[in-house]
PDB file of C-alpha atoms and ligand atoms in Angstrom:
ATOM      1  CA  MET A   1     -44.012  31.832  10.809  1.00 72.00           C
ATOM      2  CA  LYS A   2     -45.388  28.862   8.607  1.00 85.00           C
ATOM      3  CA  LYS A   3     -44.527  25.427   9.880  1.00 92.00           C
ATOM      4  CA  VAL A   4     -43.428  22.805   7.185  1.00 94.00           C
ATOM      5  CA  ILE A   5     -42.541  19.201   7.827  1.00 96.00           C
ATOM      6  CA  ILE A   6     -40.091  17.666   5.409  1.00 96.00           C
ATOM      7  CA  ALA A   7     -41.456  14.137   4.749  1.00 94.00           C
ATOM      8  CA  THR A   8     -38.144  12.331   4.274  1.00 91.00           C
ATOM      9  CA  LYS A   9     -35.585  10.560   6.504  1.00 89.00           C
ATOM     10  CA  ASN A  10     -33.013  10.572   3.658  1.00 88.00           C
ATOM     11  CA  LYS A  11     -30.044  12.529   5.320  1.00 89.00           C
ATOM     12  CA  GLY A  12     -28.848  13.717   1.882  1.00 85.00           C
ATOM     13  CA  LYS A  13     -32.060  15.137   0.891  1.00 88.00           C
ATOM     14  CA  LEU A  14     -32.688  16.651   4.226  1.00 90.00           C
ATOM     15  CA  ALA A  15     -29.375  18.521   4.082  1.00 87.00           C
ATOM     16  CA  GLU A  16     -30.320  20.061   0.780  1.00 87.00           C
ATOM     17  CA  LEU A  17     -33.995  20.959   1.703  1.00 91.00           C
ATOM     18  CA  GLU A  18     -33.837  22.066   5.321  1.00 91.00           C
ATOM     19  CA  ALA A  19     -31.443  25.056   4.957  1.00 88.00           C
ATOM     20  CA  PRO A  20     -33.084  26.768   2.035  1.00 86.00           C
ATOM     21  CA  LEU A  21     -36.612  26.398   3.593  1.00 89.00           C
ATOM     22  CA  LYS A  22     -35.239  27.960   6.871  1.00 89.00           C
ATOM     23  CA  GLU A  23     -33.601  30.787   4.997  1.00 85.00           C
ATOM     24  CA  LEU A  24     -36.853  31.619   3.376  1.00 82.00           C
ATOM     25  CA  GLY A  25     -38.418  31.947   6.824  1.00 85.00           C
ATOM     26  CA  PHE A  26     -40.268  28.649   7.276  1.00 88.00           C
ATOM     27  CA  CYS A  27     -40.216  26.806  10.643  1.00 92.00           C
ATOM     28  CA  VAL A  28     -38.950  23.567   9.445  1.00 92.00           C
ATOM     29  CA  GLU A  29     -39.545  20.272  11.229  1.00 93.00           C
ATOM     30  CA  THR A  30     -38.248  16.780  10.384  1.00 93.00           C
ATOM     31  CA  LEU A  31     -39.606  13.303  10.913  1.00 94.00           C
ATOM     32  CA  SER A  32     -38.395  11.573  13.930  1.00 92.00           C
ATOM     33  CA  ALA A  33     -36.064   8.537  13.474  1.00 91.00           C
ATOM     34  CA  ASP A  34     -38.759   6.113  14.589  1.00 93.00           C
ATOM     35  CA  TYR A  35     -41.418   7.617  12.228  1.00 95.00           C
ATOM     36  CA  PRO A  36     -42.838   4.694  10.126  1.00 94.00           C
ATOM     37  CA  GLU A  37     -41.537   4.014   6.607  1.00 92.00           C
ATOM     38  CA  ILE A  38     -44.130   5.287   4.062  1.00 94.00           C
ATOM     39  CA  GLU A  39     -44.673   2.713   1.308  1.00 93.00           C
ATOM     40  CA  GLU A  40     -43.779   4.208  -2.068  1.00 91.00           C
ATOM     41  CA  ASN A  41     -46.045   2.190  -4.300  1.00 94.00           C
ATOM     42  CA  GLY A  42     -46.601   4.831  -6.944  1.00 96.00           C
ATOM     43  CA  THR A  43     -45.725   4.351 -10.676  1.00 97.00           C
ATOM     44  CA  SER A  44     -44.025   7.797 -11.212  1.00 98.00           C
ATOM     45  CA  PHE A  45     -41.938  10.303  -9.241  1.00 98.00           C
ATOM     46  CA  GLU A  46     -45.041  12.598  -8.964  1.00 98.00           C
ATOM     47  CA  GLU A  47     -47.200   9.813  -7.465  1.00 98.00           C
ATOM     48  CA  ASN A  48     -44.570   8.919  -4.910  1.00 97.00           C
ATOM     49  CA  ALA A  49     -43.930  12.407  -3.875  1.00 97.00           C
ATOM     50  CA  LEU A  50     -47.706  12.993  -3.259  1.00 98.00           C
ATOM     51  CA  ILE A  51     -48.075   9.695  -1.348  1.00 97.00           C
ATOM     52  CA  LYS A  52     -45.285  10.839   1.027  1.00 97.00           C
ATOM     53  CA  ALA A  53     -46.551  14.452   1.382  1.00 97.00           C
ATOM     54  CA  ARG A  54     -50.197  13.450   1.800  1.00 97.00           C
ATOM     55  CA  PHE A  55     -49.401  10.742   4.364  1.00 97.00           C
ATOM     56  CA  VAL A  56     -47.430  13.122   6.583  1.00 97.00           C
ATOM     57  CA  CYS A  57     -49.750  16.046   6.114  1.00 97.00           C
ATOM     58  CA  ARG A  58     -52.746  13.974   7.186  1.00 97.00           C
ATOM     59  CA  ASP A  59     -50.910  12.210   9.992  1.00 96.00           C
ATOM     60  CA  LEU A  60     -49.291  15.360  11.615  1.00 96.00           C
ATOM     61  CA  HIS A  61     -51.852  17.946  10.551  1.00 95.00           C
ATOM     62  CA  CYS A  62     -49.273  20.270   9.081  1.00 94.00           C
ATOM     63  CA  ILE A  63     -48.053  21.522   5.700  1.00 95.00           C
ATOM     64  CA  ALA A  64     -45.850  18.681   4.391  1.00 96.00           C
ATOM     65  CA  ILE A  65     -43.237  18.677   1.666  1.00 96.00           C
ATOM     66  CA  ALA A  66     -41.794  15.649   0.031  1.00 96.00           C
ATOM     67  CA  ASP A  67     -39.645  14.962  -3.077  1.00 95.00           C
ATOM     68  CA  ASP A  68     -39.350  11.796  -5.032  1.00 96.00           C
ATOM     69  CA  SER A  69     -36.250  11.616  -7.246  1.00 96.00           C
ATOM     70  CA  GLY A  70     -33.912   9.436  -9.090  1.00 98.00           C
ATOM     71  CA  LEU A  71     -31.443   8.952 -11.880  1.00 98.00           C
ATOM     72  CA  CYS A  72     -32.598   7.933 -15.235  1.00 98.00           C
ATOM     73  CA  VAL A  73     -30.061   6.585 -17.663  1.00 98.00           C
ATOM     74  CA  GLU A  74     -31.060   6.814 -21.332  1.00 98.00           C
ATOM     75  CA  TYR A  75     -29.276   3.639 -22.442  1.00 98.00           C
ATOM     76  CA  LEU A  76     -31.229   1.747 -19.767  1.00 98.00           C
ATOM     77  CA  ASN A  77     -34.598   3.252 -20.967  1.00 98.00           C
ATOM     78  CA  GLY A  78     -34.814   5.364 -17.846  1.00 98.00           C
ATOM     79  CA  ALA A  79     -33.750   2.883 -15.191  1.00 98.00           C
ATOM     80  CA  PRO A  80     -33.076   3.043 -12.324  1.00 98.00           C
ATOM     81  CA  GLY A  81     -35.714   5.856 -12.271  1.00 98.00           C
ATOM     82  CA  ILE A  82     -38.273   5.606  -9.435  1.00 97.00           C
ATOM     83  CA  PHE A  83     -36.360   2.491  -8.218  1.00 97.00           C
ATOM     84  CA  SER A  84     -33.093   4.505  -7.701  1.00 98.00           C
ATOM     85  CA  ALA A  85     -32.942   4.249  -3.868  1.00 95.00           C
ATOM     86  CA  ARG A  86     -33.535   0.341  -3.991  1.00 96.00           C
ATOM     87  CA  TYR A  87     -31.711  -0.456  -7.236  1.00 98.00           C
ATOM     88  CA  ALA A  88     -29.107  -2.730  -5.728  1.00 98.00           C
ATOM     89  CA  ASN A  89     -31.505  -4.552  -3.381  1.00 97.00           C
ATOM     90  CA  ASP A  90     -30.754  -7.751  -5.267  1.00 97.00           C
ATOM     91  CA  TYR A  91     -26.945  -7.325  -4.489  1.00 97.00           C
ATOM     92  CA  THR A  92     -25.234  -8.390  -1.255  1.00 97.00           C
ATOM     93  CA  LEU A  93     -23.428  -5.549   0.400  1.00 97.00           C
ATOM     94  CA  LEU A  94     -19.724  -5.737   0.570  1.00 97.00           C
ATOM     95  CA  PRO A  95     -18.060  -5.397   3.954  1.00 97.00           C
ATOM     96  CA  GLY A  96     -18.385  -1.738   4.975  1.00 97.00           C
ATOM     97  CA  GLU A  97     -20.388  -0.928   1.794  1.00 97.00           C
ATOM     98  CA  THR A  98     -23.462   1.389   2.043  1.00 97.00           C
ATOM     99  CA  LYS A  99     -26.623   1.109   0.025  1.00 96.00           C
ATOM    100  CA  ASP A 100     -25.748   4.075  -2.099  1.00 97.00           C
ATOM    101  CA  GLN A 101     -22.253   2.554  -2.820  1.00 97.00           C
ATOM    102  CA  ALA A 102     -23.920  -0.750  -3.859  1.00 98.00           C
ATOM    103  CA  ASN A 103     -26.283   1.149  -6.173  1.00 98.00           C
ATOM    104  CA  ASN A 104     -23.397   2.828  -7.942  1.00 98.00           C
ATOM    105  CA  ARG A 105     -21.637  -0.476  -8.117  1.00 98.00           C
ATOM    106  CA  LYS A 106     -24.646  -2.212  -9.786  1.00 98.00           C
ATOM    107  CA  LEU A 107     -25.044   0.780 -12.293  1.00 98.00           C
ATOM    108  CA  LEU A 108     -21.339   0.559 -13.195  1.00 98.00           C
ATOM    109  CA  ASP A 109     -21.642  -3.267 -13.718  1.00 98.00           C
ATOM    110  CA  ILE A 110     -24.734  -2.847 -15.917  1.00 98.00           C
ATOM    111  CA  MET A 111     -23.235  -0.045 -17.930  1.00 98.00           C
ATOM    112  CA  GLN A 112     -19.890  -1.709 -18.349  1.00 98.00           C
ATOM    113  CA  GLY A 113     -18.596  -1.404 -21.921  1.00 97.00           C
ATOM    114  CA  VAL A 114     -21.098   1.333 -22.861  1.00 98.00           C
ATOM    115  CA  PRO A 115     -19.121   4.203 -24.459  1.00 98.00           C
ATOM    116  CA  MET A 116     -19.220   7.723 -23.245  1.00 98.00           C
ATOM    117  CA  GLU A 117     -21.340   9.016 -26.036  1.00 98.00           C
ATOM    118  CA  LYS A 118     -24.196   6.678 -24.906  1.00 98.00           C
ATOM    119  CA  ARG A 119     -24.038   7.488 -21.194  1.00 98.00           C
ATOM    120  CA  GLN A 120     -26.482  10.450 -21.157  1.00 98.00           C
ATOM    121  CA  CYS A 121     -28.452  10.466 -17.941  1.00 98.00           C
ATOM    122  CA  ALA A 122     -30.641  13.006 -15.907  1.00 98.00           C
ATOM    123  CA  PHE A 123     -31.662  13.283 -12.348  1.00 98.00           C
ATOM    124  CA  HIS A 124     -35.333  13.811 -12.063  1.00 98.00           C
ATOM    125  CA  CYS A 125     -37.329  15.299  -9.115  1.00 98.00           C
ATOM    126  CA  ALA A 126     -40.995  15.640  -8.341  1.00 98.00           C
ATOM    127  CA  MET A 127     -41.587  17.934  -5.353  1.00 97.00           C
ATOM    128  CA  ALA A 128     -44.998  17.935  -3.681  1.00 97.00           C
ATOM    129  CA  VAL A 129     -46.384  20.258  -0.962  1.00 96.00           C
ATOM    130  CA  VAL A 130     -49.719  19.234   0.640  1.00 96.00           C
ATOM    131  CA  PHE A 131     -51.639  21.473   2.835  1.00 95.00           C
ATOM    132  CA  PRO A 132     -54.064  20.494   5.702  1.00 95.00           C
ATOM    133  CA  ASP A 133     -56.989  22.110   3.699  1.00 95.00           C
ATOM    134  CA  GLY A 134     -56.339  19.621   0.863  1.00 95.00           C
ATOM    135  CA  LYS A 135     -54.461  22.178  -1.554  1.00 95.00           C
ATOM    136  CA  GLU A 136     -51.524  20.541  -3.320  1.00 96.00           C
ATOM    137  CA  LEU A 137     -48.603  21.968  -5.300  1.00 95.00           C
ATOM    138  CA  ILE A 138     -46.314  19.899  -7.443  1.00 97.00           C
ATOM    139  CA  ALA A 139     -43.291  20.736  -9.508  1.00 97.00           C
ATOM    140  CA  HIS A 140     -40.930  18.669 -11.754  1.00 98.00           C
ATOM    141  CA  LYS A 141     -37.299  19.534 -12.627  1.00 98.00           C
ATOM    142  CA  THR A 142     -34.346  17.711 -14.122  1.00 98.00           C
ATOM    143  CA  TRP A 143     -30.628  17.981 -14.154  1.00 98.00           C
ATOM    144  CA  GLU A 144     -28.824  16.495 -17.189  1.00 98.00           C
ATOM    145  CA  GLY A 145     -25.419  14.999 -17.118  1.00 98.00           C
ATOM    146  CA  ARG A 146     -23.341  11.972 -18.106  1.00 98.00           C
ATOM    147  CA  LEU A 147     -22.654   8.772 -16.315  1.00 98.00           C
ATOM    148  CA  LEU A 148     -18.944   8.367 -15.542  1.00 98.00           C
ATOM    149  CA  PHE A 149     -17.001   5.096 -15.569  1.00 98.00           C
ATOM    150  CA  GLU A 150     -15.756   5.513 -11.969  1.00 98.00           C
ATOM    151  CA  GLU A 151     -16.796   7.526  -8.957  1.00 97.00           C
ATOM    152  CA  ARG A 152     -15.365  11.022  -8.489  1.00 98.00           C
ATOM    153  CA  GLY A 153     -15.646  13.120  -5.343  1.00 98.00           C
ATOM    154  CA  LYS A 154     -16.781  12.694  -1.709  1.00 97.00           C
ATOM    155  CA  ASN A 155     -19.607  15.208  -1.245  1.00 96.00           C
ATOM    156  CA  GLY A 156     -23.372  14.802  -1.732  1.00 93.00           C
ATOM    157  CA  PHE A 157     -25.085  11.305  -1.687  1.00 95.00           C
ATOM    158  CA  GLY A 158     -26.463   8.643  -3.831  1.00 97.00           C
ATOM    159  CA  TYR A 159     -25.354   8.725  -7.489  1.00 98.00           C
ATOM    160  CA  ASP A 160     -23.511  12.054  -7.112  1.00 98.00           C
ATOM    161  CA  PRO A 161     -20.031  10.559  -7.523  1.00 98.00           C
ATOM    162  CA  LEU A 162     -21.009   9.030 -10.873  1.00 98.00           C
ATOM    163  CA  PHE A 163     -22.979  12.028 -12.324  1.00 98.00           C
ATOM    164  CA  LEU A 164     -21.003  14.530 -14.361  1.00 98.00           C
ATOM    165  CA  ASP A 165     -22.338  17.987 -14.947  1.00 98.00           C
ATOM    166  CA  GLU A 166     -20.788  18.564 -18.313  1.00 98.00           C
ATOM    167  CA  GLU A 167     -20.865  22.215 -18.271  1.00 98.00           C
ATOM    168  CA  LEU A 168     -18.861  22.469 -14.999  1.00 98.00           C
ATOM    169  CA  GLN A 169     -16.928  19.253 -15.692  1.00 98.00           C
ATOM    170  CA  LEU A 170     -17.649  18.309 -11.977  1.00 98.00           C
ATOM    171  CA  THR A 171     -19.586  15.501 -10.555  1.00 98.00           C
ATOM    172  CA  GLY A 172     -22.308  16.082  -7.989  1.00 98.00           C
ATOM    173  CA  ALA A 173     -19.791  14.765  -5.409  1.00 98.00           C
ATOM    174  CA  GLN A 174     -17.080  17.179  -6.519  1.00 98.00           C
ATOM    175  CA  MET A 175     -19.248  20.114  -6.010  1.00 97.00           C
ATOM    176  CA  GLU A 176     -19.600  22.322  -2.945  1.00 96.00           C
ATOM    177  CA  LYS A 177     -23.137  22.097  -1.592  1.00 92.00           C
ATOM    178  CA  SER A 178     -23.948  25.729  -2.724  1.00 92.00           C
ATOM    179  CA  VAL A 179     -22.878  24.884  -6.257  1.00 96.00           C
ATOM    180  CA  LYS A 180     -24.972  21.730  -6.410  1.00 96.00           C
ATOM    181  CA  MET A 181     -27.975  23.860  -4.974  1.00 92.00           C
ATOM    182  CA  GLY A 182     -27.576  26.196  -7.824  1.00 94.00           C
ATOM    183  CA  ARG A 183     -27.967  23.416 -10.427  1.00 97.00           C
ATOM    184  CA  SER A 184     -29.728  20.334  -9.075  1.00 96.00           C
ATOM    185  CA  HIS A 185     -33.078  18.887  -9.919  1.00 97.00           C
ATOM    186  CA  ARG A 186     -34.126  19.183  -6.338  1.00 94.00           C
ATOM    187  CA  ALA A 187     -33.022  22.767  -5.779  1.00 94.00           C
ATOM    188  CA  LYS A 188     -34.868  23.903  -8.917  1.00 96.00           C
ATOM    189  CA  ALA A 189     -38.084  21.921  -7.919  1.00 96.00           C
ATOM    190  CA  LEU A 190     -37.958  23.456  -4.465  1.00 93.00           C
ATOM    191  CA  GLN A 191     -37.662  26.835  -5.873  1.00 93.00           C
ATOM    192  CA  ALA A 192     -40.634  26.097  -8.124  1.00 94.00           C
ATOM    193  CA  VAL A 193     -42.951  25.040  -5.351  1.00 92.00           C
ATOM    194  CA  ILE A 194     -41.785  27.906  -3.096  1.00 88.00           C
ATOM    195  CA  GLU A 195     -42.828  30.334  -5.804  1.00 89.00           C
ATOM    196  CA  ALA A 196     -46.198  28.733  -6.241  1.00 87.00           C
ATOM    197  CA  PHE A 197     -46.533  28.653  -2.361  1.00 81.00           C
ATOM    198  CA  ARG A 198     -45.904  32.561  -2.356  1.00 79.00           C
ATOM    199  CA  THR A 199     -48.387  33.098  -5.056  1.00 83.00           C
ATOM    200  CA  LEU A 200     -51.028  31.117  -3.141  1.00 76.00           C
ATOM    201  CA  GLU A 201     -50.377  33.267   0.015  1.00 73.00           C
ATOM    202  CA  LYS A 202     -50.952  36.572  -2.003  1.00 71.00           C
TER     203      LYS A 202
HETATM  204  P1  IMP B 301     -36.448   8.531  -3.108  1.00 57.11           P
HETATM  205  O1  IMP B 301     -36.123   8.662  -1.655  1.00 57.11           O
HETATM  206  O2  IMP B 301     -37.312   7.292  -3.316  1.00 57.11           O
HETATM  207  O3  IMP B 301     -36.829   9.698  -3.731  1.00 57.11           O
HETATM  208  O4  IMP B 301     -35.073   7.944  -3.801  1.00 57.11           O
HETATM  209  C1  IMP B 301     -34.102   8.904  -4.223  1.00 57.11           C
HETATM  210  C2  IMP B 301     -32.844   8.221  -4.620  1.00 57.11           C
HETATM  211  O5  IMP B 301     -32.444   8.741  -5.916  1.00 57.11           O
HETATM  212  C3  IMP B 301     -31.609   8.468  -3.698  1.00 57.11           C
HETATM  213  O6  IMP B 301     -31.618   7.473  -2.693  1.00 57.11           O
HETATM  214  C4  IMP B 301     -30.566   8.487  -4.719  1.00 57.11           C
HETATM  215  O7  IMP B 301     -30.134   7.191  -4.865  1.00 57.11           O
HETATM  216  C5  IMP B 301     -31.093   9.022  -5.943  1.00 57.11           C
HETATM  217  N1  IMP B 301     -30.943  10.536  -5.986  1.00 57.11           N
HETATM  218  C6  IMP B 301     -32.005  11.378  -6.005  1.00 57.11           C
HETATM  219  N2  IMP B 301     -31.548  12.648  -5.882  1.00 57.11           N
HETATM  220  C7  IMP B 301     -30.123  12.528  -5.926  1.00 57.11           C
HETATM  221  C8  IMP B 301     -29.076  13.455  -5.896  1.00 57.11           C
HETATM  222  O8  IMP B 301     -29.220  14.678  -5.822  1.00 57.11           O
HETATM  223  N3  IMP B 301     -27.817  12.971  -5.971  1.00 57.11           N
HETATM  224  C9  IMP B 301     -27.596  11.595  -6.050  1.00 57.11           C
HETATM  225  N4  IMP B 301     -28.557  10.618  -6.041  1.00 57.11           N
HETATM  226  C10 IMP B 301     -29.789  11.150  -6.007  1.00 57.11           C
END
């Protein structure tokens, strides 16, 4: 059975990547809690995904898979984009507030007064797989939606409560995990790299 390490400590991403990889027959390992933070100093989702997957592959001598993803809001010329995870680093957390909640609060502050018809946004994901022999696979996928004026739903993570899938009229946080996995940027990118992986093995 092929062993794959998922190069992330983000619990939301892990929850979405681990199960499908296991179902496909991979032996999946994750990074230990004390694994060093990998500096994401790339200028695109693709560069950052490759930085993470290359680092872990070379360090642990194993196939590594990493995604870099984020929410791009059209009205903000693509922000927060690759800075999605650290968007509200300039905000002071309110008592009991998580980083994800602060990111959502900042985005709502900045988008205050912007009408619904100008609130198009999309999640982007670059998924990279790096092999010990130097081979690399990369896939890009998006999930289009609209930014709500307030949070809806409790599932998922990150910007899910603000992101409306217009076809289903549900936010990412109102969907069951299995529904999100049928539509999300990350699920589609994972599918694409797995297909490429299978082709490589033939
Ligand atoms: P990364 O770990 O640098 O790729 O940052 C990803 C960040 O983008 C997360 O911390 C979230 O803020 C946001 N993000 C990416 N994918 C999703 C998603 O599926 N739902 C909600 N937020 C997401």
